[in-house]
Amino acid sequence: MVPQDTRKKGIRPRHAHVGKIVHPQDAENVLDTGVNLWFPGPQSFTGEDMLEFHVHGGNAVVSSILNALSTVPGVRMAEAGEFSRRAFDNDKMDLTTLEGVSDLINAETEAQRKLAVRQAHGELFRMYEGWRVKMVQLRAQIEAYIDFSEDENIEDGVYTQ
């Protein structure tokens, strides 16, 4: 429903659009004026279609928008951590990045925040990936040594490659 509506109104992906937010069942019922951002999948955080509403934060405004959205079939509030879980499930982030995001959300000190940002941006993944590549190379060298060391004359330097 949302993607077709956004195409009809000329809303461009990943661009902010200011406009009236109306009740989906009653276009005359203006709930607020806000900013909307449309992120079609797979180029979104989760890899799925997403629409963000940036609205005034008053309790009545937020409540009216949430109530209006609850009338749309298939629309519901996200559970805590659901966007990150969906991003992980859709291969948009690896486990170390997911843990970094969690650590960032729960950071209480500046040192914790800095470390979590580094992890969320893939630093830990890159370190582990480097270790994995080295271990695969070492395993191949060990297997070659076991398989061929006594049977054949192996050229100098082969094991160091």
Steps between C-alpha positions, in 0.01 A plus 500: 500500500765754598730448198215559252385808689852642501539445125167666425597810697851522355678428826861419418689235695746623765383863472326691778149618418306745715126466493175436677457168670137397468300213644500208251122455539413873487711730281329805653638410844846664507702346782814711468743657258828314491791362304472165324788290370444202270767226490417224251671165554751365454682835540368558852641425845294180525503409132120543495272788402489763776316827546602736779281772645666791679223673691454745785565314823194596701312215663173575316673521160696177545197319639275609211757388242555164669124445524457590133781266394342217699200515262721407203508121445843351567637807677615464859754641743846353467627299793821601678795397282278394209663724239844367590373140497344552156822659372694198628247255351524678163884496501523877541728461804711227656485383861793714618339813354166404658673466837666838445162664439368340820805618693455850356137514613600385849819710532513708817847651474693677226753214486220244456343715227828534308572128516145412395515739201821334381340157529174612336703632207662161439839529670458174693370321189803611299735377772324161519492473121876561489550221754276268298698561181830432680365179657377371162843570350678329790269200477573466128874516567478239778292266284745539212791424731324191640394373158819564303798551732632143487379397157641770276765762486320825558659816368640745750258776598179312422405476868562868561260619231 
